[in-house]
Coordinates of C-alpha atoms in Angstrom, one line a residue:
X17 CA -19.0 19.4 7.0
X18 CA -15.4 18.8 8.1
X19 CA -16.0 16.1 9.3
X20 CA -17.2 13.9 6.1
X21 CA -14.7 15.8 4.0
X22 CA -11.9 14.3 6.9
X23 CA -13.9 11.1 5.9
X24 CA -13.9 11.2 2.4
X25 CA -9.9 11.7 2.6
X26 CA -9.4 9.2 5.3
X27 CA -11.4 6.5 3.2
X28 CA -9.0 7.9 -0.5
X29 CA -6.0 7.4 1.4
X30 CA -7.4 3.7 3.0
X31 CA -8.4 2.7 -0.7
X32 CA -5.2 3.7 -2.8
X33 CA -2.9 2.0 -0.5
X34 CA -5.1 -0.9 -0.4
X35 CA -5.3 -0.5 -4.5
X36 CA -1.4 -0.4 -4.9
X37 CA -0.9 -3.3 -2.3
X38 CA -3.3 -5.7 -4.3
X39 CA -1.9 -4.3 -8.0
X40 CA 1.7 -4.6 -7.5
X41 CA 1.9 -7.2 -4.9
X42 CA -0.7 -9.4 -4.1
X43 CA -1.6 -9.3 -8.0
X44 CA 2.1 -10.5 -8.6
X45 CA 1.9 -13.2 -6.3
X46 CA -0.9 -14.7 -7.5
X47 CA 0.4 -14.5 -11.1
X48 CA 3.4 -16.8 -9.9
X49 CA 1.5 -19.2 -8.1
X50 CA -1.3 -19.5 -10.9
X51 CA 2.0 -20.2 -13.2
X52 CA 3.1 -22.6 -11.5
X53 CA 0.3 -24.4 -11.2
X54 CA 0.0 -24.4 -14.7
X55 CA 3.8 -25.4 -15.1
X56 CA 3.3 -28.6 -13.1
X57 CA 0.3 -29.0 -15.4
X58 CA 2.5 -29.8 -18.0
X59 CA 3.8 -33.0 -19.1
X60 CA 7.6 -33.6 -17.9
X61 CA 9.1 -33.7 -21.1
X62 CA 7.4 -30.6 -22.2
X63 CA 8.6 -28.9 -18.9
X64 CA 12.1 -30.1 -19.7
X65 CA 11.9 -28.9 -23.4
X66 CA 11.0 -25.3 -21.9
X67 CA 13.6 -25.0 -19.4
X68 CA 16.5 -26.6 -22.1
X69 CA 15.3 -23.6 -24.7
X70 CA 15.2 -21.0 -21.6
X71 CA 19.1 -22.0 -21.0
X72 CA 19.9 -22.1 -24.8
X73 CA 17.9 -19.0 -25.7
X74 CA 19.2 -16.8 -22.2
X75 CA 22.4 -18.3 -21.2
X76 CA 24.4 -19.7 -24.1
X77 CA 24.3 -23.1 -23.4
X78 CA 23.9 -25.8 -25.8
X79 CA 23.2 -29.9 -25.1
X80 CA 26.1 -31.8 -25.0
X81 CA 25.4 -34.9 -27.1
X82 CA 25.8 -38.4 -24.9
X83 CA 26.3 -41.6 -27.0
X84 CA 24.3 -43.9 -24.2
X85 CA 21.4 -41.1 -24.2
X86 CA 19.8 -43.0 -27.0
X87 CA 20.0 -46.4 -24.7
X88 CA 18.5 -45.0 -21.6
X89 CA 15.5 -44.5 -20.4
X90 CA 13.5 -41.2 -20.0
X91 CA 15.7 -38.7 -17.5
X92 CA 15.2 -35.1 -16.1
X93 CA 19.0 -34.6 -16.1
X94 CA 20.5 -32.5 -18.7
X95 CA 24.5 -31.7 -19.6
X96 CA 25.2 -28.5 -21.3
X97 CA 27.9 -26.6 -22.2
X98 CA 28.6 -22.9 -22.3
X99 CA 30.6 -20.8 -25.0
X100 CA 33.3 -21.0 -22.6
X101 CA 33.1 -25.2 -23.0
X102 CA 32.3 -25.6 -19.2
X103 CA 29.9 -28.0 -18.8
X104 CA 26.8 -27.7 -16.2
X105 CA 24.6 -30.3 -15.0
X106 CA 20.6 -29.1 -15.4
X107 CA 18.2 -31.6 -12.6
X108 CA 14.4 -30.7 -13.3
X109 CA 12.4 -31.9 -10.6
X110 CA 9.0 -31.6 -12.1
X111 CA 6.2 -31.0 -9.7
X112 CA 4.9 -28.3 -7.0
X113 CA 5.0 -31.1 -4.4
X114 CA 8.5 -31.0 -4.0
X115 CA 10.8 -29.5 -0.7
X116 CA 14.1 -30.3 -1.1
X117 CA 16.7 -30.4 1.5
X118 CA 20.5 -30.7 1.2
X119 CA 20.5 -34.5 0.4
X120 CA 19.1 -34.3 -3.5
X121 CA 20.9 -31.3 -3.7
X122 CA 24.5 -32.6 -2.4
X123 CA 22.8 -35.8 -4.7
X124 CA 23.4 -33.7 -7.5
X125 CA 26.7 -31.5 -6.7
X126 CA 28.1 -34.9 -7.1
X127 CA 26.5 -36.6 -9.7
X128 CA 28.0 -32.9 -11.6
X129 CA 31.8 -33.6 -10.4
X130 CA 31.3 -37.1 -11.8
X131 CA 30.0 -35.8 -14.8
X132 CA 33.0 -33.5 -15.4
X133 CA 30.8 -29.8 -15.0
X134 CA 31.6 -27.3 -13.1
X135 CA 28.3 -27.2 -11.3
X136 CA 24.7 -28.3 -11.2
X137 CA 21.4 -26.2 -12.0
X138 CA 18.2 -27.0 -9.9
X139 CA 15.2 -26.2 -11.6
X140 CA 12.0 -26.8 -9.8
X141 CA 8.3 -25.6 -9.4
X142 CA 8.4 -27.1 -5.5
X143 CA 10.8 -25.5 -3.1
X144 CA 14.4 -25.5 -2.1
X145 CA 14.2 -25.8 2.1
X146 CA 16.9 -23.5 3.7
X147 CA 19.6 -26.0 4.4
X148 CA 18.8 -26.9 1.0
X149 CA 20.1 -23.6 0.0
X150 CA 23.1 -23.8 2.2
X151 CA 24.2 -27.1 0.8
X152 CA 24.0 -25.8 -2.5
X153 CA 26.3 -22.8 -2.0
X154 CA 29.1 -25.2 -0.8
X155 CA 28.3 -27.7 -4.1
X156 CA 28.5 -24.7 -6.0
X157 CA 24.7 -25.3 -7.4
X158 CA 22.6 -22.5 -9.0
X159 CA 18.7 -23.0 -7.7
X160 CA 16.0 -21.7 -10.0
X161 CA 12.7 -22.3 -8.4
X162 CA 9.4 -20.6 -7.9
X163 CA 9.0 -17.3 -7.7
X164 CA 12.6 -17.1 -9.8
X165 CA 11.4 -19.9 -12.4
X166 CA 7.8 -18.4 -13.6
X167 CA 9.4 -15.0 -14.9
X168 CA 12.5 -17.2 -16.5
X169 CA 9.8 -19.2 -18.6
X170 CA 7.0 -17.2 -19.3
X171 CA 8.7 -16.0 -22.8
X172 CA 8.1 -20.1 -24.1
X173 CA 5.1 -20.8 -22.8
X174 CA 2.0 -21.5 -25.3
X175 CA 0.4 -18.1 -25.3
X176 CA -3.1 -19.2 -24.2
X177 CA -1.5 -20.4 -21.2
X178 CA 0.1 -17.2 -20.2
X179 CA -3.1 -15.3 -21.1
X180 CA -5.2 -17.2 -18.5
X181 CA -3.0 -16.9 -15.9
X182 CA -2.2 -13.4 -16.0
X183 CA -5.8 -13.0 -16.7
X184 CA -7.3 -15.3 -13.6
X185 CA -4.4 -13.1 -11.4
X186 CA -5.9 -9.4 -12.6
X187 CA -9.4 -10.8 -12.0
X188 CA -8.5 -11.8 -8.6
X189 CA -6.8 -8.5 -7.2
X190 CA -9.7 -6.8 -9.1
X191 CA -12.1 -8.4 -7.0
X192 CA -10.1 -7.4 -4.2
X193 CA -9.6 -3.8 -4.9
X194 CA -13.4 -3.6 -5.3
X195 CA -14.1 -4.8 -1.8
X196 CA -10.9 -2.7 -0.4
X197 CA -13.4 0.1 -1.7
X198 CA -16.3 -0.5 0.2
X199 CA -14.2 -1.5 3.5
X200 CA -12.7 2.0 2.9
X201 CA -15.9 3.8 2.2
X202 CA -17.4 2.1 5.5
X203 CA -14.1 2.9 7.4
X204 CA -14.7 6.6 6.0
X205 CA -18.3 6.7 7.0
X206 CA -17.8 5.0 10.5
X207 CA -15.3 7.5 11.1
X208 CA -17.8 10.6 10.1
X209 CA -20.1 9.0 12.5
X210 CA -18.1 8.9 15.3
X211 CA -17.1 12.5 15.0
X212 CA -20.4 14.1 14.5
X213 CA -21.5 11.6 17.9
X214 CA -18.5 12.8 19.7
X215 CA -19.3 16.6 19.1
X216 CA -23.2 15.6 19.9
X217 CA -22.1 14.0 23.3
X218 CA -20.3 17.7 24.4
X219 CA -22.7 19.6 23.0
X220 CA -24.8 20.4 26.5
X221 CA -28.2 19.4 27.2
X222 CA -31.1 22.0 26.4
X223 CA -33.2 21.3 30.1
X224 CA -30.3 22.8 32.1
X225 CA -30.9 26.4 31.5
X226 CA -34.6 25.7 32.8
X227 CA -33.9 24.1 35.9
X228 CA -31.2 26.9 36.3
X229 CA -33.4 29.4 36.1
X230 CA -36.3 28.0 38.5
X231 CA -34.4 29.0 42.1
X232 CA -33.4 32.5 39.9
X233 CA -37.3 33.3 38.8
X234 CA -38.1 32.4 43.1
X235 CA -35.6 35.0 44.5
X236 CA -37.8 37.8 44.1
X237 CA -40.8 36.1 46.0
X238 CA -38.5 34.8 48.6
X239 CA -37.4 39.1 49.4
X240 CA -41.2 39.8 49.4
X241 CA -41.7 39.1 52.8
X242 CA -38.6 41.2 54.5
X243 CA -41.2 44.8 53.8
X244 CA -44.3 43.1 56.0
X245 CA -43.5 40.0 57.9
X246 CA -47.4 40.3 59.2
X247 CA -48.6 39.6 55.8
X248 CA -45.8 37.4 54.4
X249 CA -46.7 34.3 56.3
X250 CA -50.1 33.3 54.5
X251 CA -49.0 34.8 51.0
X252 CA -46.2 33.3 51.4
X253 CA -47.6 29.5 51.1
X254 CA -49.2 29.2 47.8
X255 CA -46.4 30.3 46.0
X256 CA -44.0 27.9 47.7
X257 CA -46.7 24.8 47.1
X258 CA -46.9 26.1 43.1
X259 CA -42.6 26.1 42.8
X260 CA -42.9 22.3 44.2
X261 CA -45.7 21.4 42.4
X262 CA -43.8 21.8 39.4
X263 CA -40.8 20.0 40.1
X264 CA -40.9 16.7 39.3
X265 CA -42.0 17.1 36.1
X266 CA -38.9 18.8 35.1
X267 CA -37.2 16.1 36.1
X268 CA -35.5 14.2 32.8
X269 CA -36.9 10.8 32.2
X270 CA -34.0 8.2 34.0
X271 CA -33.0 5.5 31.8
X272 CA -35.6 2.2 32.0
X273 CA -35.5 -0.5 34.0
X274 CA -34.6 -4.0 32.9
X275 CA -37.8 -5.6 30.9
X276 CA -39.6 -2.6 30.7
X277 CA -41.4 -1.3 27.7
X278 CA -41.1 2.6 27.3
X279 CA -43.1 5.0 24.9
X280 CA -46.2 2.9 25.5
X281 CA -48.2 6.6 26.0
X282 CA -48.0 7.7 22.5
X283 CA -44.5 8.9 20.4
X284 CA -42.2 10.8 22.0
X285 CA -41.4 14.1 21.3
X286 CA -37.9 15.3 19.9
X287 CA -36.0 15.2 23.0
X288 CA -37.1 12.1 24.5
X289 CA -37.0 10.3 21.1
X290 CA -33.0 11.7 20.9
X291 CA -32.4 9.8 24.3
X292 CA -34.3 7.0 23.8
X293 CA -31.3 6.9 20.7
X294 CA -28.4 7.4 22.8
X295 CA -29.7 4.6 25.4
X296 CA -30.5 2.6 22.8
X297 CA -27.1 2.7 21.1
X298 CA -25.4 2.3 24.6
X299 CA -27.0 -0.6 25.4
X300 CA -27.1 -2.7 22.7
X301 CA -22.7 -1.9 22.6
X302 CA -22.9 -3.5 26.3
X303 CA -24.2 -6.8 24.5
X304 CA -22.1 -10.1 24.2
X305 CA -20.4 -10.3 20.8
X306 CA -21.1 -6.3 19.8
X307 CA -17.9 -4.7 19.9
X308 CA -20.0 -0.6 19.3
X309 CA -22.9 0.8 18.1
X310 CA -23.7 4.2 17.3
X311 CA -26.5 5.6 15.0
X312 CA -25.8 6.0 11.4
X313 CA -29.0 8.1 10.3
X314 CA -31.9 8.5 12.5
X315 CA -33.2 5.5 11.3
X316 CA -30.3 3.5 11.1
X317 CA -28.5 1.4 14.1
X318 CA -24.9 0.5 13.0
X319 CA -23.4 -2.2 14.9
X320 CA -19.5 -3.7 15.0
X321 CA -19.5 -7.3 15.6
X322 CA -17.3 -9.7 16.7
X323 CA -19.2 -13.2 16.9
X324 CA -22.1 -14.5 14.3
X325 CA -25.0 -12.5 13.4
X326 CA -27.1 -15.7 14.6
X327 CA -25.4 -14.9 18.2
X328 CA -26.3 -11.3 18.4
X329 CA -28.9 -10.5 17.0
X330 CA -31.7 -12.0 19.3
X331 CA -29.8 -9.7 21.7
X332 CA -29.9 -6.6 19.9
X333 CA -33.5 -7.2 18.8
X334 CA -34.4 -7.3 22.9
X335 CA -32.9 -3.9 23.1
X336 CA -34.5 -2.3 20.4
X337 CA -38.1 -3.9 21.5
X338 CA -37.9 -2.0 24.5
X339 CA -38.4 1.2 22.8
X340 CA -41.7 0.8 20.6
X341 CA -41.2 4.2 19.2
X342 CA -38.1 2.9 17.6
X343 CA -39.0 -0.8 17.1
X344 CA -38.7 -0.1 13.1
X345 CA -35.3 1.5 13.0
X346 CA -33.3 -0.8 10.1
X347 CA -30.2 -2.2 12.3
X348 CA -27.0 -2.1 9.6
X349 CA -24.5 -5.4 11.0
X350 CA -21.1 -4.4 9.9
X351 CA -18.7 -7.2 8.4
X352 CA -16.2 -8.8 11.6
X353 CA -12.8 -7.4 11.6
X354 CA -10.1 -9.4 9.8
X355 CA -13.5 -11.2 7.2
X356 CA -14.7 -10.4 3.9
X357 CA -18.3 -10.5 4.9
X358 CA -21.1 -7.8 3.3
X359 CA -22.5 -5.7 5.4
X360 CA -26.0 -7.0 6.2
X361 CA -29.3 -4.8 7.1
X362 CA -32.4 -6.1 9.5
X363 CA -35.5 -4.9 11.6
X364 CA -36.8 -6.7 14.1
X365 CA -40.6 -5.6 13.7
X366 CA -41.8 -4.1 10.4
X367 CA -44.5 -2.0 11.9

């Protein structure tokens, strides 16, 4: 019993960690990256109208109107001004394709200076490399790009659009949580398993106290003979052929030898059948690409995996053939460490 109740905790603990990793981080992170996917979804001059009303609405700043701006054609650059009349110079670079090193951005510390501002703002759904971000400490340019842009703009977006995402990103780490349940309830039962096996291995084997007791139960006919060594001589015989008579059959049954086929004289009884079990598990955790393999219920064979059930399988199905009286068993292949695979069940012979 305390053992499935360690289990049950164990596989709790396993679950709510993995709950509140996938929630509030993983969750999170998919969020942004849906975002800015569908940021860079947008049309450029929609993306720029966002990000000028983000600045207006959050920072102050208004557009400082150019005379030539009606003359030229289309731009991503922006001048605004703050209440403090200090200019700044905003440089969308539209797109998730962009990585941007310290030549756009020293690109734009000047173009700022010549523009009169006090600095540029970089505003991009790529990524600012990290000598990127070094030149744009000395050019005194402010970078606003992924994972600090999505939460800047989410307030402007069209409210479908922030609905699917955040929608698509709970979805996702919902999907993940329920299969961070399962892994833990495996984890929990695997665990249970391995106790109960553990305290079956120590426990000690019920044929010793017999073969114990077989010199104890000859002592008295050996201190027969001392009273009359005339008569001793012929009684003695029968008794000593009748203690070796029985002797090899209380030997245990030795484990089979390669390509033989055991339990071919009927089933087994208890005993037997619980060895057959243990050499059954043993062996098939010796096999190429099986990493353990213990016994679940008495009719289940659960097996840790490292390669492709196609690869082990024909392997494990040799072993369990050698034991007709457990050709049936249901053999539960467990998902490879580090995979998202189900669990899968097989038999190799049906009857």
């Amino acid at each position: 019993m305390f053992s499935w109740i360690l289990a049950l905790l164990l596989a709790l603990v396993v679950w709510s960690l993995a709950t509140a990793y996938f929630w509030l981080v993983k969750r999170r992170r998919k969020e942004v990256k849906l975002g800015l996917n569908a940021l860079a979804g947008m049309h450029w001059r929609d993306f720029s109208e966002i990000v000028k009303r983000a600045m207006r609405e959050q920072r102050g700043l208004v557009d400082v109107h150019d005379e030539d701006e009606d003359h030229r054609e289309p731009r991503s650059d922006f001048l605004m001004e703050d209440p403090q009349h200090k200019r700044w110079l905003l440089a969308c670079k539209h797109g998730l394709a962009y990585r941007i090193g310290p030549a756009a951005v020293n690109e734009l510390g000047t173009a700022a200076r010549l523009a009169g501002a006090k600095g540029g703002i970089l505003i991009t759904e790529g990524q600012v490399q990290r000598d990127g971000r070094a030149a744009a400490e000395k050019q005194g340019v402010e970078v606003l790009d992924g994972q600090l842009l999505w939460p800047m703009l989410i307030p402007y977006l069209p409210g479908d659009m922030e609905s699917a995402v955040k929608k698509a990103a709970r979805r996702e780490a919902v999907r993940r949580i329920s299969i961070a349940a399962l892994g833990s309830l495996t984890l929990g039962l695997l665990v249970g398993m391995s106790y109960l096996t553990t305290r079956v291995d120590k426990t000690p084997a019920a044929p010793a106290p017999t073969q114990a007791s077989a010199p104890a139960a000859a002592a008295p006919a050996a201190t027969a003979p001392a009273a009359s060594p005339v008569t001793a001589a012929p009684a003695s015989a029968p008794p000593t052929a009748a203690a070796a008579t029985p002797a090899p059959a209380a030997q245990p049954p030795g484990p089979p030898a390669p390509g033989s086929i055991l339990g071919t004289d009927g089933d087994p009884d208890a005993a037997t059948l619980a060895q057959y079990r243990r050499e059954l598990a043993q062996n098939v955790g010796k096999q190429t690409g099986v990493l353990s393999a213990f016994w679940q219920t008495s009719q289940t064979l659960a097996v840790n995996r490292s390669e492709e059930i196609d690869a082990v399988w024909p392997l494990i199905c040799t072993e369990v053939k050698r034991y007709p009286a457990l050709r049936t068993v249901r053999v539960q292949l467990n998902p490879r460490p580090g995979t998202e695979e189900p669990v899968r069940w097989r038999q190799c012979a049906t009857s």
